[in-house]
C-alpha cells in the first residue's frame, strides 16, 4: 500500500511552545490530507481537511488559529499546534488519500504530543 | 443520528473462535466502505475494502448490504494477534469520510 510518513513520532514540550508536525506521502501525490486527533480510549476525531494550494477546512470546534495547517505541495502537509497547553496533549494522526478512484486513506504513524 | 455506528464491544473471544462485527451507516449515498484495524497507540491500518459482492482475504470476510445499509466483518479462526480495535469507515462523494467509534476485540488464549 501507499506510504505516509509522519514526523516527529513523539514530542514532549513546555506549555506555550509551538509544535510542528509533518505529514508526507512518499510514493504518491495527495491532493487531500486529513488531520485527526485521538484521546486515549476514544475514536479518531477529524480536525481538518487539508487541500494542496488552498486553505484547510476545519471541523466545528477546532480553532484554525490554534491549529495551523499548511499544504504547500502535493506530498507535504504540516500541522502546527501554536502555544500548546496541557489540554492539547493527544495523539495526532494524518492521513492521505491515494487517488480519487479508490478513496482509500493511508495513515501516518501518528505523533504523540505531551505538553507539560 | 450518527453517520456510522458500531458496537464498541468489547468482544472477548477464545482463540480459534469466529467473531463478527457489524457497522451501520445512515446515508444511502455512501459509496465506498472499508475496515481498518487499529492497535493500541498506533495508527489505523487498512484491513480491507468492502465490495457489494463481498470479499474475502484469508480468515477475513467482509460483506456489504446496501439495502439495509450495513457492512460486516467476519474473522474466522481468531488468533491472539487479531486483538485490536476494528474501525468501520464509510466514504461519500469526494473526500467525505466517516469513521465508526471502533469495536474492540480481545482474543484470549
mmCIF file with all atom_site columns, C-alpha atoms in Angstrom:
data_model
loop_
_atom_site.group_PDB
_atom_site.id
_atom_site.type_symbol
_atom_site.label_atom_id
_atom_site.label_alt_id
_atom_site.label_comp_id
_atom_site.label_asym_id
_atom_site.label_entity_id
_atom_site.label_seq_id
_atom_site.pdbx_PDB_ins_code
_atom_site.Cartn_x
_atom_site.Cartn_y
_atom_site.Cartn_z
_atom_site.occupancy
_atom_site.B_iso_or_equiv
_atom_site.pdbx_formal_charge
_atom_site.auth_seq_id
_atom_site.auth_comp_id
_atom_site.auth_asym_id
_atom_site.auth_atom_id
_atom_site.pdbx_PDB_model_num
ATOM 1   C CA . UNK A 1 1   ? 0.000   0.000   0.000  1.00 0.00 ? 1   UNK A CA 1
ATOM 2   C CA . UNK A 1 2   ? 0.857   3.654   -0.170 1.00 0.00 ? 2   UNK A CA 1
ATOM 3   C CA . UNK A 1 3   ? 3.225   5.049   2.426  1.00 0.00 ? 3   UNK A CA 1
ATOM 4   C CA . UNK A 1 4   ? 2.600   8.102   4.551  1.00 0.00 ? 4   UNK A CA 1
ATOM 5   C CA . UNK A 1 5   ? 5.386   9.371   6.755  1.00 0.00 ? 5   UNK A CA 1
ATOM 6   C CA . UNK A 1 6   ? 4.637   11.452  9.819  1.00 0.00 ? 6   UNK A CA 1
ATOM 7   C CA . UNK A 1 7   ? 7.261   13.186  11.882 1.00 0.00 ? 7   UNK A CA 1
ATOM 8   C CA . UNK A 1 8   ? 8.024   13.504  14.731 1.00 0.00 ? 8   UNK A CA 1
ATOM 9   C CA . UNK A 1 9   ? 6.557   10.440  16.367 1.00 0.00 ? 9   UNK A CA 1
ATOM 10  C CA . UNK A 1 10  ? 6.857   11.842  19.873 1.00 0.00 ? 10  UNK A CA 1
ATOM 11  C CA . UNK A 1 11  ? 7.033   15.355  21.254 1.00 0.00 ? 11  UNK A CA 1
ATOM 12  C CA . UNK A 1 12  ? 7.327   16.498  24.832 1.00 0.00 ? 12  UNK A CA 1
ATOM 13  C CA . UNK A 1 13  ? 7.273   20.244  25.249 1.00 0.00 ? 13  UNK A CA 1
ATOM 14  C CA . UNK A 1 14  ? 6.639   23.000  27.714 1.00 0.00 ? 14  UNK A CA 1
ATOM 15  C CA . UNK A 1 15  ? 3.393   24.901  27.833 1.00 0.00 ? 15  UNK A CA 1
ATOM 16  C CA . UNK A 1 16  ? 3.417   27.850  25.439 1.00 0.00 ? 16  UNK A CA 1
ATOM 17  C CA . UNK A 1 17  ? 5.658   26.164  22.885 1.00 0.00 ? 17  UNK A CA 1
ATOM 18  C CA . UNK A 1 18  ? 4.577   25.743  19.271 1.00 0.00 ? 18  UNK A CA 1
ATOM 19  C CA . UNK A 1 19  ? 4.933   22.292  17.786 1.00 0.00 ? 19  UNK A CA 1
ATOM 20  C CA . UNK A 1 20  ? 5.108   21.461  14.088 1.00 0.00 ? 20  UNK A CA 1
ATOM 21  C CA . UNK A 1 21  ? 4.113   18.058  12.741 1.00 0.00 ? 21  UNK A CA 1
ATOM 22  C CA . UNK A 1 22  ? 4.882   16.994  9.184  1.00 0.00 ? 22  UNK A CA 1
ATOM 23  C CA . UNK A 1 23  ? 2.966   14.538  7.062  1.00 0.00 ? 23  UNK A CA 1
ATOM 24  C CA . UNK A 1 24  ? 4.418   13.316  3.784  1.00 0.00 ? 24  UNK A CA 1
ATOM 25  C CA . UNK A 1 25  ? 3.091   10.998  1.135  1.00 0.00 ? 25  UNK A CA 1
ATOM 26  C CA . UNK A 1 26  ? 6.178   9.121   -0.002 1.00 0.00 ? 26  UNK A CA 1
ATOM 27  C CA . UNK A 1 27  ? 5.143   7.319   -3.146 1.00 0.00 ? 27  UNK A CA 1
ATOM 28  C CA . UNK A 1 28  ? 2.074   9.134   -4.374 1.00 0.00 ? 28  UNK A CA 1
ATOM 29  C CA . UNK A 1 29  ? 0.659   12.607  -4.725 1.00 0.00 ? 29  UNK A CA 1
ATOM 30  C CA . UNK A 1 30  ? -2.013  13.523  -2.238 1.00 0.00 ? 30  UNK A CA 1
ATOM 31  C CA . UNK A 1 31  ? -4.229  16.424  -3.169 1.00 0.00 ? 31  UNK A CA 1
ATOM 32  C CA . UNK A 1 32  ? -6.035  15.939  0.118  1.00 0.00 ? 32  UNK A CA 1
ATOM 33  C CA . UNK A 1 33  ? -4.716  15.107  3.527  1.00 0.00 ? 33  UNK A CA 1
ATOM 34  C CA . UNK A 1 34  ? -6.584  14.834  6.790  1.00 0.00 ? 34  UNK A CA 1
ATOM 35  C CA . UNK A 1 35  ? -5.576  15.649  10.331 1.00 0.00 ? 35  UNK A CA 1
ATOM 36  C CA . UNK A 1 36  ? -7.071  13.741  13.246 1.00 0.00 ? 36  UNK A CA 1
ATOM 37  C CA . UNK A 1 37  ? -6.738  13.813  16.980 1.00 0.00 ? 37  UNK A CA 1
ATOM 38  C CA . UNK A 1 38  ? -7.331  10.862  19.230 1.00 0.00 ? 38  UNK A CA 1
ATOM 39  C CA . UNK A 1 39  ? -7.586  10.888  23.011 1.00 0.00 ? 39  UNK A CA 1
ATOM 40  C CA . UNK A 1 40  ? -6.987  7.680   24.989 1.00 0.00 ? 40  UNK A CA 1
ATOM 41  C CA . UNK A 1 41  ? -9.687  5.061   24.512 1.00 0.00 ? 41  UNK A CA 1
ATOM 42  C CA . UNK A 1 42  ? -11.615 7.344   22.189 1.00 0.00 ? 42  UNK A CA 1
ATOM 43  C CA . UNK A 1 43  ? -12.226 7.295   18.470 1.00 0.00 ? 43  UNK A CA 1
ATOM 44  C CA . UNK A 1 44  ? -10.478 9.381   15.863 1.00 0.00 ? 44  UNK A CA 1
ATOM 45  C CA . UNK A 1 45  ? -11.735 12.945  15.657 1.00 0.00 ? 45  UNK A CA 1
ATOM 46  C CA . UNK A 1 46  ? -11.313 14.752  12.375 1.00 0.00 ? 46  UNK A CA 1
ATOM 47  C CA . UNK A 1 47  ? -9.769  18.159  12.937 1.00 0.00 ? 47  UNK A CA 1
ATOM 48  C CA . UNK A 1 48  ? -9.382  19.453  9.417  1.00 0.00 ? 48  UNK A CA 1
ATOM 49  C CA . UNK A 1 49  ? -9.143  18.589  5.769  1.00 0.00 ? 49  UNK A CA 1
ATOM 50  C CA . UNK A 1 50  ? -6.062  19.911  4.063  1.00 0.00 ? 50  UNK A CA 1
ATOM 51  C CA . UNK A 1 51  ? -6.113  20.611  0.343  1.00 0.00 ? 51  UNK A CA 1
ATOM 52  C CA . UNK A 1 52  ? -3.000  21.380  -1.620 1.00 0.00 ? 52  UNK A CA 1
ATOM 53  C CA . UNK A 1 53  ? -2.735  25.014  -2.527 1.00 0.00 ? 53  UNK A CA 1
ATOM 54  C CA . UNK A 1 54  ? -5.780  26.174  -0.621 1.00 0.00 ? 54  UNK A CA 1
ATOM 55  C CA . UNK A 1 55  ? -6.906  26.867  2.921  1.00 0.00 ? 55  UNK A CA 1
ATOM 56  C CA . UNK A 1 56  ? -7.727  23.957  5.137  1.00 0.00 ? 56  UNK A CA 1
ATOM 57  C CA . UNK A 1 57  ? -11.305 23.184  6.064  1.00 0.00 ? 57  UNK A CA 1
ATOM 58  C CA . UNK A 1 58  ? -11.686 22.922  9.811  1.00 0.00 ? 58  UNK A CA 1
ATOM 59  C CA . UNK A 1 59  ? -14.274 20.904  11.673 1.00 0.00 ? 59  UNK A CA 1
ATOM 60  C CA . UNK A 1 60  ? -16.620 22.642  14.025 1.00 0.00 ? 60  UNK A CA 1
ATOM 61  C CA . UNK A 1 61  ? -14.981 23.427  17.328 1.00 0.00 ? 61  UNK A CA 1
ATOM 62  C CA . UNK A 1 62  ? -11.415 23.290  16.017 1.00 0.00 ? 62  UNK A CA 1
ATOM 63  C CA . UNK A 1 63  ? -9.649  26.649  16.247 1.00 0.00 ? 63  UNK A CA 1
ATOM 64  C CA . UNK A 1 64  ? -7.901  27.439  12.990 1.00 0.00 ? 64  UNK A CA 1
ATOM 65  C CA . UNK A 1 65  ? -5.596  29.943  14.667 1.00 0.00 ? 65  UNK A CA 1
ATOM 66  C CA . UNK A 1 66  ? -4.586  27.345  17.203 1.00 0.00 ? 66  UNK A CA 1
ATOM 67  C CA . UNK A 1 67  ? -4.003  24.533  14.742 1.00 0.00 ? 67  UNK A CA 1
ATOM 68  C CA . UNK A 1 68  ? -2.314  25.967  11.677 1.00 0.00 ? 68  UNK A CA 1
ATOM 69  C CA . UNK A 1 69  ? -2.341  23.759  8.619  1.00 0.00 ? 69  UNK A CA 1
ATOM 70  C CA . UNK A 1 70  ? -0.235  24.264  5.544  1.00 0.00 ? 70  UNK A CA 1
ATOM 71  C CA . UNK A 1 71  ? -0.391  22.062  2.466  1.00 0.00 ? 71  UNK A CA 1
ATOM 72  C CA . UNK A 1 72  ? 2.205   23.640  0.235  1.00 0.00 ? 72  UNK A CA 1
ATOM 73  C CA . UNK A 1 73  ? 2.864   20.692  -2.063 1.00 0.00 ? 73  UNK A CA 1
ATOM 74  C CA . UNK A 1 74  ? 1.212   17.511  -3.255 1.00 0.00 ? 74  UNK A CA 1
ATOM 75  C CA . UNK A 1 75  ? 3.324   15.457  -0.880 1.00 0.00 ? 75  UNK A CA 1
ATOM 76  C CA . UNK A 1 76  ? 3.527   17.541  2.280  1.00 0.00 ? 76  UNK A CA 1
ATOM 77  C CA . UNK A 1 77  ? 1.089   18.902  4.810  1.00 0.00 ? 77  UNK A CA 1
ATOM 78  C CA . UNK A 1 78  ? 2.058   20.378  8.156  1.00 0.00 ? 78  UNK A CA 1
ATOM 79  C CA . UNK A 1 79  ? 0.110   20.933  11.346 1.00 0.00 ? 79  UNK A CA 1
ATOM 80  C CA . UNK A 1 80  ? 1.406   23.476  13.825 1.00 0.00 ? 80  UNK A CA 1
ATOM 81  C CA . UNK A 1 81  ? -0.020  23.470  17.312 1.00 0.00 ? 81  UNK A CA 1
ATOM 82  C CA . UNK A 1 82  ? 0.547   27.032  18.425 1.00 0.00 ? 82  UNK A CA 1
ATOM 83  C CA . UNK A 1 83  ? 1.138   27.932  22.060 1.00 0.00 ? 83  UNK A CA 1
ATOM 84  C CA . UNK A 1 84  ? 0.454   24.397  23.174 1.00 0.00 ? 84  UNK A CA 1
ATOM 85  C CA . UNK A 1 85  ? -1.194  23.771  26.528 1.00 0.00 ? 85  UNK A CA 1
ATOM 86  C CA . UNK A 1 86  ? -1.546  20.547  28.538 1.00 0.00 ? 86  UNK A CA 1
ATOM 87  C CA . UNK A 1 87  ? -5.069  20.033  27.210 1.00 0.00 ? 87  UNK A CA 1
ATOM 88  C CA . UNK A 1 88  ? -3.579  19.797  23.709 1.00 0.00 ? 88  UNK A CA 1
ATOM 89  C CA . UNK A 1 89  ? -1.754  16.636  24.722 1.00 0.00 ? 89  UNK A CA 1
ATOM 90  C CA . UNK A 1 90  ? -3.055  13.943  22.420 1.00 0.00 ? 90  UNK A CA 1
ATOM 91  C CA . UNK A 1 91  ? -2.249  11.562  19.582 1.00 0.00 ? 91  UNK A CA 1
ATOM 92  C CA . UNK A 1 92  ? -2.274  13.447  16.284 1.00 0.00 ? 92  UNK A CA 1
ATOM 93  C CA . UNK A 1 93  ? -2.580  11.385  13.106 1.00 0.00 ? 93  UNK A CA 1
ATOM 94  C CA . UNK A 1 94  ? -2.503  12.462  9.486  1.00 0.00 ? 94  UNK A CA 1
ATOM 95  C CA . UNK A 1 95  ? -3.778  10.593  6.501  1.00 0.00 ? 95  UNK A CA 1
ATOM 96  C CA . UNK A 1 96  ? -3.676  10.985  2.754  1.00 0.00 ? 96  UNK A CA 1
ATOM 97  C CA . UNK A 1 97  ? -5.977  9.761   0.067  1.00 0.00 ? 97  UNK A CA 1
ATOM 98  C CA . UNK A 1 98  ? -4.206  7.803   -2.637 1.00 0.00 ? 98  UNK A CA 1
ATOM 99  C CA . UNK A 1 99  ? -6.148  8.935   -5.644 1.00 0.00 ? 99  UNK A CA 1
ATOM 100 C CA . UNK A 1 100 ? -9.843  9.664   -6.004 1.00 0.00 ? 100 UNK A CA 1
ATOM 101 C CA . UNK A 1 101 ? -10.626 6.388   -7.709 1.00 0.00 ? 101 UNK A CA 1
ATOM 102 C CA . UNK A 1 102 ? -10.086 4.202   -4.691 1.00 0.00 ? 102 UNK A CA 1
ATOM 103 C CA . UNK A 1 103 ? -10.747 6.730   -1.962 1.00 0.00 ? 103 UNK A CA 1
ATOM 104 C CA . UNK A 1 104 ? -8.562  4.821   0.436  1.00 0.00 ? 104 UNK A CA 1
ATOM 105 C CA . UNK A 1 105 ? -6.959  6.693   3.313  1.00 0.00 ? 105 UNK A CA 1
ATOM 106 C CA . UNK A 1 106 ? -3.458  5.784   4.338  1.00 0.00 ? 106 UNK A CA 1
ATOM 107 C CA . UNK A 1 107 ? -2.373  6.937   7.747  1.00 0.00 ? 107 UNK A CA 1
ATOM 108 C CA . UNK A 1 108 ? 0.861   8.245   9.121  1.00 0.00 ? 108 UNK A CA 1
ATOM 109 C CA . UNK A 1 109 ? 2.216   6.583   12.238 1.00 0.00 ? 109 UNK A CA 1
ATOM 110 C CA . UNK A 1 110 ? 0.966   9.407   14.414 1.00 0.00 ? 110 UNK A CA 1
ATOM 111 C CA . UNK A 1 111 ? 2.561   11.946  16.712 1.00 0.00 ? 111 UNK A CA 1
ATOM 112 C CA . UNK A 1 112 ? 2.160   11.649  20.445 1.00 0.00 ? 112 UNK A CA 1
ATOM 113 C CA . UNK A 1 113 ? 2.232   15.137  21.928 1.00 0.00 ? 113 UNK A CA 1
ATOM 114 C CA . UNK A 1 114 ? 2.711   15.697  25.621 1.00 0.00 ? 114 UNK A CA 1
ATOM 115 C CA . UNK A 1 115 ? 2.589   19.282  26.863 1.00 0.00 ? 115 UNK A CA 1
ATOM 116 C CA . UNK A 1 116 ? 3.951   19.783  30.352 1.00 0.00 ? 116 UNK A CA 1
ATOM 117 C CA . UNK B 2 1   ? -28.216 10.024  14.113 1.00 0.00 ? 1   UNK B CA 1
ATOM 118 C CA . UNK B 2 2   ? -24.526 9.275   13.639 1.00 0.00 ? 2   UNK B CA 1
ATOM 119 C CA . UNK B 2 3   ? -23.210 8.718   10.146 1.00 0.00 ? 3   UNK B CA 1
ATOM 120 C CA . UNK B 2 4   ? -21.596 5.441   11.131 1.00 0.00 ? 4   UNK B CA 1
ATOM 121 C CA . UNK B 2 5   ? -22.427 3.307   14.130 1.00 0.00 ? 5   UNK B CA 1
ATOM 122 C CA . UNK B 2 6   ? -20.570 0.380   15.563 1.00 0.00 ? 6   UNK B CA 1
ATOM 123 C CA . UNK B 2 7   ? -20.959 -1.718  18.656 1.00 0.00 ? 7   UNK B CA 1
ATOM 124 C CA . UNK B 2 8   ? -17.926 -0.694  20.711 1.00 0.00 ? 8   UNK B CA 1
ATOM 125 C CA . UNK B 2 9   ? -17.732 -4.098  22.396 1.00 0.00 ? 9   UNK B CA 1
ATOM 126 C CA . UNK B 2 10  ? -15.514 -5.236  23.930 1.00 0.00 ? 10  UNK B CA 1
ATOM 127 C CA . UNK B 2 11  ? -15.611 -8.619  22.300 1.00 0.00 ? 11  UNK B CA 1
ATOM 128 C CA . UNK B 2 12  ? -13.595 -11.195 24.215 1.00 0.00 ? 12  UNK B CA 1
ATOM 129 C CA . UNK B 2 13  ? -13.307 -14.461 22.319 1.00 0.00 ? 13  UNK B CA 1
ATOM 130 C CA . UNK B 2 14  ? -11.175 -17.575 22.703 1.00 0.00 ? 14  UNK B CA 1
ATOM 131 C CA . UNK B 2 15  ? -8.513  -18.442 20.187 1.00 0.00 ? 15  UNK B CA 1
ATOM 132 C CA . UNK B 2 16  ? -9.954  -20.254 17.216 1.00 0.00 ? 16  UNK B CA 1
ATOM 133 C CA . UNK B 2 17  ? -13.392 -18.706 17.566 1.00 0.00 ? 17  UNK B CA 1
ATOM 134 C CA . UNK B 2 18  ? -15.307 -16.985 14.810 1.00 0.00 ? 18  UNK B CA 1
ATOM 135 C CA . UNK B 2 19  ? -16.373 -13.427 15.513 1.00 0.00 ? 19  UNK B CA 1
ATOM 136 C CA . UNK B 2 20  ? -18.452 -10.973 13.507 1.00 0.00 ? 20  UNK B CA 1
ATOM 137 C CA . UNK B 2 21  ? -18.752 -7.222  13.680 1.00 0.00 ? 21  UNK B CA 1
ATOM 138 C CA . UNK B 2 22  ? -21.453 -5.108  12.136 1.00 0.00 ? 22  UNK B CA 1
ATOM 139 C CA . UNK B 2 23  ? -21.493 -1.469  11.228 1.00 0.00 ? 23  UNK B CA 1
ATOM 140 C CA . UNK B 2 24  ? -24.443 0.595   10.042 1.00 0.00 ? 24  UNK B CA 1
ATOM 141 C CA . UNK B 2 25  ? -24.354 3.795   8.052  1.00 0.00 ? 25  UNK B CA 1
ATOM 142 C CA . UNK B 2 26  ? -27.061 6.387   7.732  1.00 0.00 ? 26  UNK B CA 1
ATOM 143 C CA . UNK B 2 27  ? -26.530 7.907   4.310  1.00 0.00 ? 27  UNK B CA 1
ATOM 144 C CA . UNK B 2 28  ? -27.646 5.856   1.337  1.00 0.00 ? 28  UNK B CA 1
ATOM 145 C CA . UNK B 2 29  ? -25.405 7.936   -0.915 1.00 0.00 ? 29  UNK B CA 1
ATOM 146 C CA . UNK B 2 30  ? -22.316 6.410   0.675  1.00 0.00 ? 30  UNK B CA 1
ATOM 147 C CA . UNK B 2 31  ? -20.087 4.928   -1.960 1.00 0.00 ? 31  UNK B CA 1
ATOM 148 C CA . UNK B 2 32  ? -17.036 3.219   -0.525 1.00 0.00 ? 32  UNK B CA 1
ATOM 149 C CA . UNK B 2 33  ? -16.633 1.140   2.578  1.00 0.00 ? 33  UNK B CA 1
ATOM 150 C CA . UNK B 2 34  ? -13.614 -0.028  4.480  1.00 0.00 ? 34  UNK B CA 1
ATOM 151 C CA . UNK B 2 35  ? -12.490 -1.887  7.559  1.00 0.00 ? 35  UNK B CA 1
ATOM 152 C CA . UNK B 2 36  ? -9.393  -0.610  9.322  1.00 0.00 ? 36  UNK B CA 1
ATOM 153 C CA . UNK B 2 37  ? -7.548  -2.142  12.205 1.00 0.00 ? 37  UNK B CA 1
ATOM 154 C CA . UNK B 2 38  ? -6.010  -0.019  14.940 1.00 0.00 ? 38  UNK B CA 1
ATOM 155 C CA . UNK B 2 39  ? -3.658  -1.389  17.536 1.00 0.00 ? 39  UNK B CA 1
ATOM 156 C CA . UNK B 2 40  ? -3.221  0.362   20.851 1.00 0.00 ? 40  UNK B CA 1
ATOM 157 C CA . UNK B 2 41  ? -1.308  3.625   20.494 1.00 0.00 ? 41  UNK B CA 1
ATOM 158 C CA . UNK B 2 42  ? -0.806  3.050   16.765 1.00 0.00 ? 42  UNK B CA 1
ATOM 159 C CA . UNK B 2 43  ? -2.300  4.451   13.587 1.00 0.00 ? 43  UNK B CA 1
ATOM 160 C CA . UNK B 2 44  ? -5.207  2.754   11.765 1.00 0.00 ? 44  UNK B CA 1
ATOM 161 C CA . UNK B 2 45  ? -4.184  0.380   9.012  1.00 0.00 ? 45  UNK B CA 1
ATOM 162 C CA . UNK B 2 46  ? -6.357  -0.682  6.129  1.00 0.00 ? 46  UNK B CA 1
ATOM 163 C CA . UNK B 2 47  ? -7.607  -4.206  6.619  1.00 0.00 ? 47  UNK B CA 1
ATOM 164 C CA . UNK B 2 48  ? -9.823  -4.455  3.586  1.00 0.00 ? 48  UNK B CA 1
ATOM 165 C CA . UNK B 2 49  ? -12.157 -2.591  1.322  1.00 0.00 ? 49  UNK B CA 1
ATOM 166 C CA . UNK B 2 50  ? -15.728 -3.836  1.225  1.00 0.00 ? 50  UNK B CA 1
ATOM 167 C CA . UNK B 2 51  ? -17.459 -4.560  -2.061 1.00 0.00 ? 51  UNK B CA 1
ATOM 168 C CA . UNK B 2 52  ? -21.102 -5.228  -2.853 1.00 0.00 ? 52  UNK B CA 1
ATOM 169 C CA . UNK B 2 53  ? -20.283 -8.753  -3.914 1.00 0.00 ? 53  UNK B CA 1
ATOM 170 C CA . UNK B 2 54  ? -18.499 -9.428  -0.650 1.00 0.00 ? 54  UNK B CA 1
ATOM 171 C CA . UNK B 2 55  ? -14.819 -10.142 -0.444 1.00 0.00 ? 55  UNK B CA 1
ATOM 172 C CA . UNK B 2 56  ? -12.543 -12.457 1.415  1.00 0.00 ? 56  UNK B CA 1
ATOM 173 C CA . UNK B 2 57  ? -8.922  -12.221 2.434  1.00 0.00 ? 57  UNK B CA 1
ATOM 174 C CA . UNK B 2 58  ? -7.724  -15.312 4.222  1.00 0.00 ? 58  UNK B CA 1
ATOM 175 C CA . UNK B 2 59  ? -9.581  -15.577 7.505  1.00 0.00 ? 59  UNK B CA 1
ATOM 176 C CA . UNK B 2 60  ? -11.354 -12.255 6.972  1.00 0.00 ? 60  UNK B CA 1
ATOM 177 C CA . UNK B 2 61  ? -14.607 -11.823 5.084  1.00 0.00 ? 61  UNK B CA 1
ATOM 178 C CA . UNK B 2 62  ? -16.334 -8.510  4.502  1.00 0.00 ? 62  UNK B CA 1
ATOM 179 C CA . UNK B 2 63  ? -19.889 -8.042  3.325  1.00 0.00 ? 63  UNK B CA 1
ATOM 180 C CA . UNK B 2 64  ? -21.911 -5.020  2.254  1.00 0.00 ? 64  UNK B CA 1
ATOM 181 C CA . UNK B 2 65  ? -25.681 -4.851  2.388  1.00 0.00 ? 65  UNK B CA 1
ATOM 182 C CA . UNK B 2 66  ? -26.781 -1.664  0.663  1.00 0.00 ? 66  UNK B CA 1
ATOM 183 C CA . UNK B 2 67  ? -30.467 -2.275  1.162  1.00 0.00 ? 67  UNK B CA 1
ATOM 184 C CA . UNK B 2 68  ? -30.067 -2.437  4.935  1.00 0.00 ? 68  UNK B CA 1
ATOM 185 C CA . UNK B 2 69  ? -27.103 -0.070  4.975  1.00 0.00 ? 69  UNK B CA 1
ATOM 186 C CA . UNK B 2 70  ? -24.704 -2.145  6.935  1.00 0.00 ? 70  UNK B CA 1
ATOM 187 C CA . UNK B 2 71  ? -21.342 -3.740  6.464  1.00 0.00 ? 71  UNK B CA 1
ATOM 188 C CA . UNK B 2 72  ? -19.908 -6.657  8.329  1.00 0.00 ? 72  UNK B CA 1
ATOM 189 C CA . UNK B 2 73  ? -16.555 -8.208  9.072  1.00 0.00 ? 73  UNK B CA 1
ATOM 190 C CA . UNK B 2 74  ? -16.177 -11.888 9.884  1.00 0.00 ? 74  UNK B CA 1
ATOM 191 C CA . UNK B 2 75  ? -12.990 -13.231 11.385 1.00 0.00 ? 75  UNK B CA 1
ATOM 192 C CA . UNK B 2 76  ? -12.558 -16.985 11.405 1.00 0.00 ? 76  UNK B CA 1
ATOM 193 C CA . UNK B 2 77  ? -10.129 -18.994 13.487 1.00 0.00 ? 77  UNK B CA 1
ATOM 194 C CA . UNK B 2 78  ? -9.225  -15.997 15.646 1.00 0.00 ? 78  UNK B CA 1
ATOM 195 C CA . UNK B 2 79  ? -5.581  -15.536 16.543 1.00 0.00 ? 79  UNK B CA 1
ATOM 196 C CA . UNK B 2 80  ? -4.123  -13.715 19.509 1.00 0.00 ? 80  UNK B CA 1
ATOM 197 C CA . UNK B 2 81  ? -2.663  -11.229 17.033 1.00 0.00 ? 81  UNK B CA 1
ATOM 198 C CA . UNK B 2 82  ? -6.166  -10.284 15.889 1.00 0.00 ? 82  UNK B CA 1
ATOM 199 C CA . UNK B 2 83  ? -6.664  -8.397  19.154 1.00 0.00 ? 83  UNK B CA 1
ATOM 200 C CA . UNK B 2 84  ? -7.180  -4.769  18.156 1.00 0.00 ? 84  UNK B CA 1
ATOM 201 C CA . UNK B 2 85  ? -9.848  -2.174  17.538 1.00 0.00 ? 85  UNK B CA 1
ATOM 202 C CA . UNK B 2 86  ? -11.656 -2.542  14.225 1.00 0.00 ? 86  UNK B CA 1
ATOM 203 C CA . UNK B 2 87  ? -12.862 0.659   12.609 1.00 0.00 ? 87  UNK B CA 1
ATOM 204 C CA . UNK B 2 88  ? -15.626 0.871   10.061 1.00 0.00 ? 88  UNK B CA 1
ATOM 205 C CA . UNK B 2 89  ? -15.096 3.704   7.559  1.00 0.00 ? 89  UNK B CA 1
ATOM 206 C CA . UNK B 2 90  ? -17.598 4.983   5.035  1.00 0.00 ? 90  UNK B CA 1
ATOM 207 C CA . UNK B 2 91  ? -16.852 7.352   2.184  1.00 0.00 ? 91  UNK B CA 1
ATOM 208 C CA . UNK B 2 92  ? -19.319 9.585   0.443  1.00 0.00 ? 92  UNK B CA 1
ATOM 209 C CA . UNK B 2 93  ? -18.719 11.690  -2.615 1.00 0.00 ? 93  UNK B CA 1
ATOM 210 C CA . UNK B 2 94  ? -15.289 13.243  -2.789 1.00 0.00 ? 94  UNK B CA 1
ATOM 211 C CA . UNK B 2 95  ? -13.284 13.308  0.400  1.00 0.00 ? 95  UNK B CA 1
ATOM 212 C CA . UNK B 2 96  ? -16.006 12.887  2.978  1.00 0.00 ? 96  UNK B CA 1
ATOM 213 C CA . UNK B 2 97  ? -15.031 10.036  5.258  1.00 0.00 ? 97  UNK B CA 1
ATOM 214 C CA . UNK B 2 98  ? -16.933 8.923   8.310  1.00 0.00 ? 98  UNK B CA 1
ATOM 215 C CA . UNK B 2 99  ? -15.480 6.701   10.990 1.00 0.00 ? 99  UNK B CA 1
ATOM 216 C CA . UNK B 2 100 ? -17.216 4.451   13.412 1.00 0.00 ? 100 UNK B CA 1
ATOM 217 C CA . UNK B 2 101 ? -16.092 4.565   17.020 1.00 0.00 ? 101 UNK B CA 1
ATOM 218 C CA . UNK B 2 102 ? -14.437 1.185   16.635 1.00 0.00 ? 102 UNK B CA 1
ATOM 219 C CA . UNK B 2 103 ? -15.083 -2.276  18.006 1.00 0.00 ? 103 UNK B CA 1
ATOM 220 C CA . UNK B 2 104 ? -12.607 -3.657  20.488 1.00 0.00 ? 104 UNK B CA 1
ATOM 221 C CA . UNK B 2 105 ? -11.614 -7.300  20.082 1.00 0.00 ? 105 UNK B CA 1
ATOM 222 C CA . UNK B 2 106 ? -9.532  -9.314  22.520 1.00 0.00 ? 106 UNK B CA 1
ATOM 223 C CA . UNK B 2 107 ? -8.639  -12.875 21.621 1.00 0.00 ? 107 UNK B CA 1
ATOM 224 C CA . UNK B 2 108 ? -7.958  -14.922 24.719 1.00 0.00 ? 108 UNK B CA 1
ATOM 225 C CA . UNK B 2 109 ? -5.530  -17.858 24.814 1.00 0.00 ? 109 UNK B CA 1
#
